[in-house]
CSV table of N, CA and C in Angstrom, one decimal:
chain,number,residue,atom,x,y,z
A,1,MET,N,0.9,-1.2,0.0
A,1,MET,CA,0.0,0.0,0.0
A,1,MET,C,0.9,1.2,0.0
A,2,THR,N,0.6,2.2,-0.8
A,2,THR,CA,1.4,3.4,-0.9
A,2,THR,C,1.2,4.3,0.3
A,3,PRO,N,2.1,5.2,0.6
A,3,PRO,CA,1.9,6.1,1.8
A,3,PRO,C,0.6,6.9,1.7
A,4,ALA,N,0.2,7.4,0.4
A,4,ALA,CA,-1.0,8.1,0.3
A,4,ALA,C,-2.2,7.2,0.6
A,5,MET,N,-2.2,6.0,0.2
A,5,MET,CA,-3.3,5.1,0.5
A,5,MET,C,-3.4,4.8,2.0
A,6,GLN,N,-2.2,4.6,2.6
A,6,GLN,CA,-2.2,4.4,4.1
A,6,GLN,C,-2.8,5.6,4.8
A,7,LEU,N,-2.4,6.8,4.4
A,7,LEU,CA,-3.0,8.0,5.0
A,7,LEU,C,-4.5,8.1,4.8
A,8,THR,N,-5.0,7.8,3.6
A,8,THR,CA,-6.4,7.8,3.4
A,8,THR,C,-7.1,6.8,4.2
A,9,SER,N,-6.5,5.6,4.3
A,9,SER,CA,-7.2,4.5,5.1
A,9,SER,C,-7.3,5.0,6.6
A,10,VAL,N,-6.2,5.5,7.2
A,10,VAL,CA,-6.2,5.9,8.6
A,10,VAL,C,-7.2,7.0,8.8
A,11,MET,N,-7.2,8.0,7.9
A,11,MET,CA,-8.2,9.2,8.0
A,11,MET,C,-9.6,8.7,7.9
A,12,LYS,N,-9.9,7.9,6.9
A,12,LYS,CA,-11.3,7.4,6.7
A,12,LYS,C,-11.7,6.6,8.0
A,13,THR,N,-10.8,5.7,8.5
A,13,THR,CA,-11.1,4.9,9.6
A,13,THR,C,-11.4,5.7,10.8
A,14,LEU,N,-10.6,6.7,11.1
A,14,LEU,CA,-10.8,7.5,12.3
A,14,LEU,C,-11.8,8.6,12.1
A,15,ALA,N,-12.4,8.8,10.9
A,15,ALA,CA,-13.4,9.8,10.7
A,15,ALA,C,-14.7,9.5,11.3
A,16,ASP,N,-14.9,8.2,11.5
A,16,ASP,CA,-16.2,7.7,12.1
A,16,ASP,C,-16.1,8.0,13.6
A,17,PRO,N,-17.0,8.8,14.2
A,17,PRO,CA,-16.9,9.1,15.6
A,17,PRO,C,-17.0,7.9,16.6
A,18,THR,N,-17.8,6.9,16.2
A,18,THR,CA,-17.9,5.7,17.1
A,18,THR,C,-16.6,4.9,17.0
A,19,ARG,N,-16.1,4.8,15.8
A,19,ARG,CA,-14.8,4.1,15.7
A,19,ARG,C,-13.7,4.8,16.4
A,20,ARG,N,-13.7,6.1,16.2
A,20,ARG,CA,-12.6,6.9,16.9
A,20,ARG,C,-12.7,6.8,18.4
A,21,ALA,N,-13.9,6.8,18.9
A,21,ALA,CA,-14.1,6.6,20.4
A,21,ALA,C,-13.6,5.3,20.8
A,22,MET,N,-13.9,4.3,20.0
A,22,MET,CA,-13.4,2.9,20.3
A,22,MET,C,-11.9,2.8,20.3
A,23,PHE,N,-11.3,3.5,19.3
A,23,PHE,CA,-9.8,3.5,19.2
A,23,PHE,C,-9.3,4.2,20.5
A,24,GLU,N,-9.9,5.3,20.9
A,24,GLU,CA,-9.4,6.1,22.1
A,24,GLU,C,-9.6,5.2,23.3
A,25,ARG,N,-10.6,4.5,23.4
A,25,ARG,CA,-10.8,3.6,24.6
A,25,ARG,C,-9.8,2.5,24.7
A,26,ILE,N,-9.5,1.9,23.5
A,26,ILE,CA,-8.5,0.9,23.5
A,26,ILE,C,-7.1,1.5,23.9
A,27,ALA,N,-6.8,2.7,23.4
A,27,ALA,CA,-5.6,3.3,23.8
A,27,ALA,C,-5.5,3.7,25.3
A,28,ARG,N,-6.6,4.1,25.8
A,28,ARG,CA,-6.7,4.4,27.3
A,28,ARG,C,-6.5,3.2,28.1
A,29,GLU,N,-7.1,2.1,27.7
A,29,GLU,CA,-7.1,0.9,28.5
A,29,GLU,C,-5.8,0.0,28.3
A,30,GLY,N,-5.1,0.3,27.2
A,30,GLY,CA,-3.9,-0.5,26.9
A,30,GLY,C,-4.2,-1.7,26.2
A,31,GLU,N,-5.2,-2.5,26.7
A,31,GLU,CA,-5.6,-3.7,26.0
A,31,GLU,C,-7.0,-4.0,26.5
A,32,ILE,N,-7.9,-4.4,25.6
A,32,ILE,CA,-9.3,-4.7,26.1
A,32,ILE,C,-9.9,-5.8,25.2
A,33,ALA,N,-10.7,-6.6,25.8
A,33,ALA,CA,-11.3,-7.7,25.0
A,33,ALA,C,-12.5,-7.1,24.2
A,34,ALA,N,-12.8,-7.7,23.1
A,34,ALA,CA,-13.9,-7.2,22.3
A,34,ALA,C,-15.2,-7.2,23.1
A,35,THR,N,-15.4,-8.2,24.0
A,35,THR,CA,-16.6,-8.3,24.8
A,35,THR,C,-16.7,-7.0,25.8
A,36,GLY,N,-15.5,-6.6,26.2
A,36,GLY,CA,-15.5,-5.4,27.1
A,36,GLY,C,-15.9,-4.1,26.3
A,37,LEU,N,-15.5,-4.1,25.1
A,37,LEU,CA,-16.0,-2.9,24.3
A,37,LEU,C,-17.5,-2.9,24.0
A,38,VAL,N,-18.0,-4.1,23.9
A,38,VAL,CA,-19.5,-4.2,23.7
A,38,VAL,C,-20.2,-3.8,25.0
A,39,ARG,N,-19.7,-4.3,26.1
A,39,ARG,CA,-20.3,-4.0,27.4
A,39,ARG,C,-20.3,-2.5,27.7
A,40,GLY,N,-19.2,-1.9,27.4
A,40,GLY,CA,-19.0,-0.5,27.8
A,40,GLY,C,-19.6,0.5,26.8
A,41,SER,N,-20.4,0.1,25.8
A,41,SER,CA,-20.9,1.0,24.8
A,41,SER,C,-22.3,0.8,24.5
A,42,LYS,N,-22.9,1.6,23.7
A,42,LYS,CA,-24.3,1.5,23.3
A,42,LYS,C,-24.3,0.9,21.9
A,43,VAL,N,-23.2,0.2,21.5
A,43,VAL,CA,-23.1,-0.3,20.1
A,43,VAL,C,-23.3,-1.8,20.2
A,44,SER,N,-24.0,-2.4,19.2
A,44,SER,CA,-24.2,-3.9,19.2
A,44,SER,C,-22.9,-4.6,19.0
A,45,GLN,N,-22.9,-5.9,19.3
A,45,GLN,CA,-21.7,-6.7,19.1
A,45,GLN,C,-21.3,-6.8,17.6
A,46,PRO,N,-22.3,-7.0,16.7
A,46,PRO,CA,-21.9,-7.0,15.3
A,46,PRO,C,-21.2,-5.7,14.8
A,47,ALA,N,-21.8,-4.6,15.3
A,47,ALA,CA,-21.2,-3.3,14.9
A,47,ALA,C,-19.8,-3.1,15.5
A,48,VAL,N,-19.6,-3.5,16.8
A,48,VAL,CA,-18.3,-3.5,17.4
A,48,VAL,C,-17.3,-4.3,16.6
A,49,SER,N,-17.7,-5.5,16.1
A,49,SER,CA,-16.9,-6.3,15.3
A,49,SER,C,-16.5,-5.6,14.0
A,50,GLN,N,-17.4,-5.0,13.4
A,50,GLN,CA,-17.2,-4.3,12.1
A,50,GLN,C,-16.2,-3.1,12.3
A,51,HIS,N,-16.4,-2.4,13.4
A,51,HIS,CA,-15.4,-1.3,13.7
A,51,HIS,C,-14.0,-1.8,14.0
A,52,LEU,N,-14.0,-2.9,14.8
A,52,LEU,CA,-12.7,-3.5,15.1
A,52,LEU,C,-12.0,-4.0,13.8
A,53,ARG,N,-12.7,-4.5,12.9
A,53,ARG,CA,-12.1,-5.0,11.7
A,53,ARG,C,-11.6,-3.8,10.9
A,54,ALA,N,-12.3,-2.7,10.8
A,54,ALA,CA,-11.8,-1.5,10.1
A,54,ALA,C,-10.6,-1.0,10.8
A,55,LEU,N,-10.5,-1.0,12.1
A,55,LEU,CA,-9.3,-0.5,12.8
A,55,LEU,C,-8.1,-1.4,12.5
A,56,ARG,N,-8.4,-2.7,12.5
A,56,ARG,CA,-7.3,-3.7,12.3
A,56,ARG,C,-6.8,-3.6,10.8
A,57,ASP,N,-7.8,-3.5,9.9
A,57,ASP,CA,-7.4,-3.4,8.5
A,57,ASP,C,-6.6,-2.1,8.2
A,58,ALA,N,-6.8,-1.0,8.9
A,58,ALA,CA,-6.1,0.2,8.8
A,58,ALA,C,-4.7,0.2,9.5
A,59,GLY,N,-4.5,-0.9,10.2
A,59,GLY,CA,-3.2,-1.0,10.9
A,59,GLY,C,-3.2,-0.2,12.2
A,60,LEU,N,-4.3,0.1,12.8
A,60,LEU,CA,-4.4,0.9,14.0
A,60,LEU,C,-4.5,0.1,15.3
A,61,VAL,N,-4.9,-1.2,15.2
A,61,VAL,CA,-5.0,-2.1,16.3
A,61,VAL,C,-4.5,-3.4,15.9
A,62,SER,N,-4.1,-4.2,16.9
A,62,SER,CA,-3.7,-5.6,16.7
A,62,SER,C,-4.6,-6.4,17.6
A,63,GLU,N,-4.7,-7.7,17.3
A,63,GLU,CA,-5.5,-8.6,18.2
A,63,GLU,C,-4.6,-9.7,18.7
A,64,ARG,N,-5.0,-10.1,19.9
A,64,ARG,CA,-4.3,-11.3,20.6
A,64,ARG,C,-5.5,-12.2,21.1
A,65,ARG,N,-5.4,-13.4,20.6
A,65,ARG,CA,-6.4,-14.4,21.0
A,65,ARG,C,-6.0,-15.1,22.3
A,66,ASP,N,-7.0,-15.2,23.2
A,66,ASP,CA,-6.8,-15.9,24.5
A,66,ASP,C,-8.0,-16.8,24.6
A,67,GLY,N,-7.9,-18.0,24.2
A,67,GLY,CA,-9.0,-18.9,24.2
A,67,GLY,C,-10.1,-18.4,23.2
A,68,ARG,N,-11.3,-18.2,23.8
A,68,ARG,CA,-12.4,-17.7,23.0
A,68,ARG,C,-12.4,-16.2,22.9
A,69,HIS,N,-11.6,-15.5,23.7
A,69,HIS,CA,-11.6,-14.0,23.8
A,69,HIS,C,-10.5,-13.5,22.9
A,70,ILE,N,-10.9,-12.3,22.3
A,70,ILE,CA,-9.9,-11.6,21.4
A,70,ILE,C,-9.7,-10.3,22.1
A,71,HIS,N,-8.4,-10.0,22.4
A,71,HIS,CA,-8.0,-8.7,23.0
A,71,HIS,C,-7.4,-7.8,22.0
A,72,TYR,N,-7.7,-6.5,22.1
A,72,TYR,CA,-7.2,-5.5,21.1
A,72,TYR,C,-6.3,-4.5,21.8
A,73,ARG,N,-5.3,-4.1,21.1
A,73,ARG,CA,-4.4,-3.0,21.6
A,73,ARG,C,-4.0,-2.1,20.4
A,74,VAL,N,-3.7,-0.9,20.7
A,74,VAL,CA,-3.4,0.1,19.7
A,74,VAL,C,-2.0,-0.2,19.2
A,75,VAL,N,-1.8,-0.1,17.9
A,75,VAL,CA,-0.5,-0.2,17.2
A,75,VAL,C,0.0,1.3,17.0
A,76,PRO,N,0.8,1.8,17.8
A,76,PRO,CA,1.2,3.2,17.6
A,76,PRO,C,1.8,3.6,16.2
A,77,LYS,N,2.5,2.6,15.6
A,77,LYS,CA,3.0,2.9,14.3
A,77,LYS,C,1.9,3.1,13.3
A,78,GLY,N,0.7,2.6,13.6
A,78,GLY,CA,-0.4,2.8,12.6
A,78,GLY,C,-0.8,4.2,12.4
A,79,LEU,N,-0.4,5.1,13.4
A,79,LEU,CA,-0.7,6.5,13.2
A,79,LEU,C,0.4,7.3,12.5
A,80,SER,N,1.4,6.6,12.1
A,80,SER,CA,2.6,7.3,11.4
A,80,SER,C,2.2,8.0,10.2
A,81,PRO,N,1.3,7.5,9.3
A,81,PRO,CA,0.9,8.3,8.1
A,81,PRO,C,0.3,9.6,8.5
A,82,LEU,N,-0.6,9.6,9.5
A,82,LEU,CA,-1.2,10.8,9.9
A,82,LEU,C,-0.3,11.8,10.6
A,83,ILE,N,0.6,11.3,11.4
A,83,ILE,CA,1.6,12.1,12.0
A,83,ILE,C,2.6,12.8,11.0
A,84,ASP,N,3.0,12.0,10.0
A,84,ASP,CA,3.8,12.5,9.0
A,84,ASP,C,3.1,13.6,8.2
A,85,TRP,N,1.9,13.4,7.9
A,85,TRP,CA,1.1,14.4,7.1
A,85,TRP,C,0.9,15.7,7.9
A,86,LEU,N,0.6,15.5,9.2
A,86,LEU,CA,0.4,16.7,10.1
A,86,LEU,C,1.8,17.4,10.3
A,87,GLY,N,2.9,16.7,10.3
A,87,GLY,CA,4.2,17.3,10.4
A,87,GLY,C,4.5,18.2,9.3
A,88,HIS,N,4.1,17.8,8.1
A,88,HIS,CA,4.3,18.6,6.9
A,88,HIS,C,3.6,19.9,7.0
A,89,TYR,N,2.4,19.9,7.5
A,89,TYR,CA,1.6,21.1,7.6
A,89,TYR,C,2.0,21.9,8.8
A,90,GLN,N,2.6,21.3,9.8
A,90,GLN,CA,3.2,22.1,10.9
A,90,GLN,C,4.3,23.0,10.4
A,91,THR,N,5.2,22.4,9.6
A,91,THR,CA,6.3,23.2,9.0
A,91,THR,C,5.7,24.3,8.1
A,92,PHE,N,4.7,23.9,7.3
A,92,PHE,CA,4.1,24.9,6.4
A,92,PHE,C,3.6,26.1,7.1
A,93,TRP,N,2.8,25.9,8.2
A,93,TRP,CA,2.2,27.0,8.9
A,93,TRP,C,3.2,27.7,9.8
A,94,GLN,N,4.2,27.0,10.3
A,94,GLN,CA,5.2,27.7,11.1
A,94,GLN,C,6.0,28.7,10.2
A,95,GLU,N,6.3,28.3,9.0
A,95,GLU,CA,7.0,29.2,8.1
A,95,GLU,C,6.1,30.4,7.7
A,96,ARG,N,4.8,30.2,7.5
A,96,ARG,CA,3.8,31.3,7.2
A,96,ARG,C,3.7,32.3,8.4
A,97,PHE,N,3.7,31.7,9.6
A,97,PHE,CA,3.6,32.6,10.8
A,97,PHE,C,4.9,33.4,11.0
A,98,GLU,N,6.0,32.8,10.7
A,98,GLU,CA,7.3,33.6,10.8
A,98,GLU,C,7.3,34.7,9.8
A,99,ASN,N,6.8,34.4,8.5
A,99,ASN,CA,6.8,35.4,7.5
A,99,ASN,C,5.8,36.6,7.9
A,100,LEU,N,4.7,36.2,8.5
A,100,LEU,CA,3.7,37.2,8.9
A,100,LEU,C,4.3,38.1,10.0
A,101,GLU,N,5.0,37.4,11.0
A,101,GLU,CA,5.6,38.2,12.1
A,101,GLU,C,6.7,39.1,11.5
A,102,ARG,N,7.5,38.7,10.6
A,102,ARG,CA,8.5,39.5,10.0
A,102,ARG,C,7.9,40.7,9.3
A,103,LEU,N,6.8,40.5,8.5
A,103,LEU,CA,6.1,41.5,7.8
A,103,LEU,C,5.5,42.5,8.8
A,104,LEU,N,4.9,42.1,9.9
A,104,LEU,CA,4.3,43.0,10.8
A,104,LEU,C,5.4,43.9,11.5
A,105,LYS,N,6.6,43.3,11.8
A,105,LYS,CA,7.7,44.1,12.4
A,105,LYS,C,8.2,45.1,11.4
A,106,GLU,N,8.2,44.8,10.1
A,106,GLU,CA,8.7,45.7,9.1
A,106,GLU,C,7.7,46.9,8.9
A,107,SER,N,6.5,46.6,9.1
A,107,SER,CA,5.4,47.7,8.9
A,107,SER,C,5.3,48.6,10.1
A,108,GLU,N,5.9,48.3,11.2
A,108,GLU,CA,5.8,49.2,12.4
A,108,GLU,C,6.5,50.5,12.3
């Protein structure tokens, strides 16, 4: 998958508010079983499974099987495409603000 495709996948996956909340909960808890995600939300088990599949397919979570239970944890590297993209714009805006500051000082 190309970097642009990875970025699109991560952004699309996290654009859904329910999925993003689920990702944040997994990150907060460190690791959680799928059944725990169902119990702690107003989302049905099939919907939770679909959201987890999307998070896994985007490389944002990994799963660990323990008997009949599947535990999920965040894969920090999965956010790399988004962090790289934001880093580009951080530099872009920082340069623009420095130019603006210089212009304002010159006009004083």
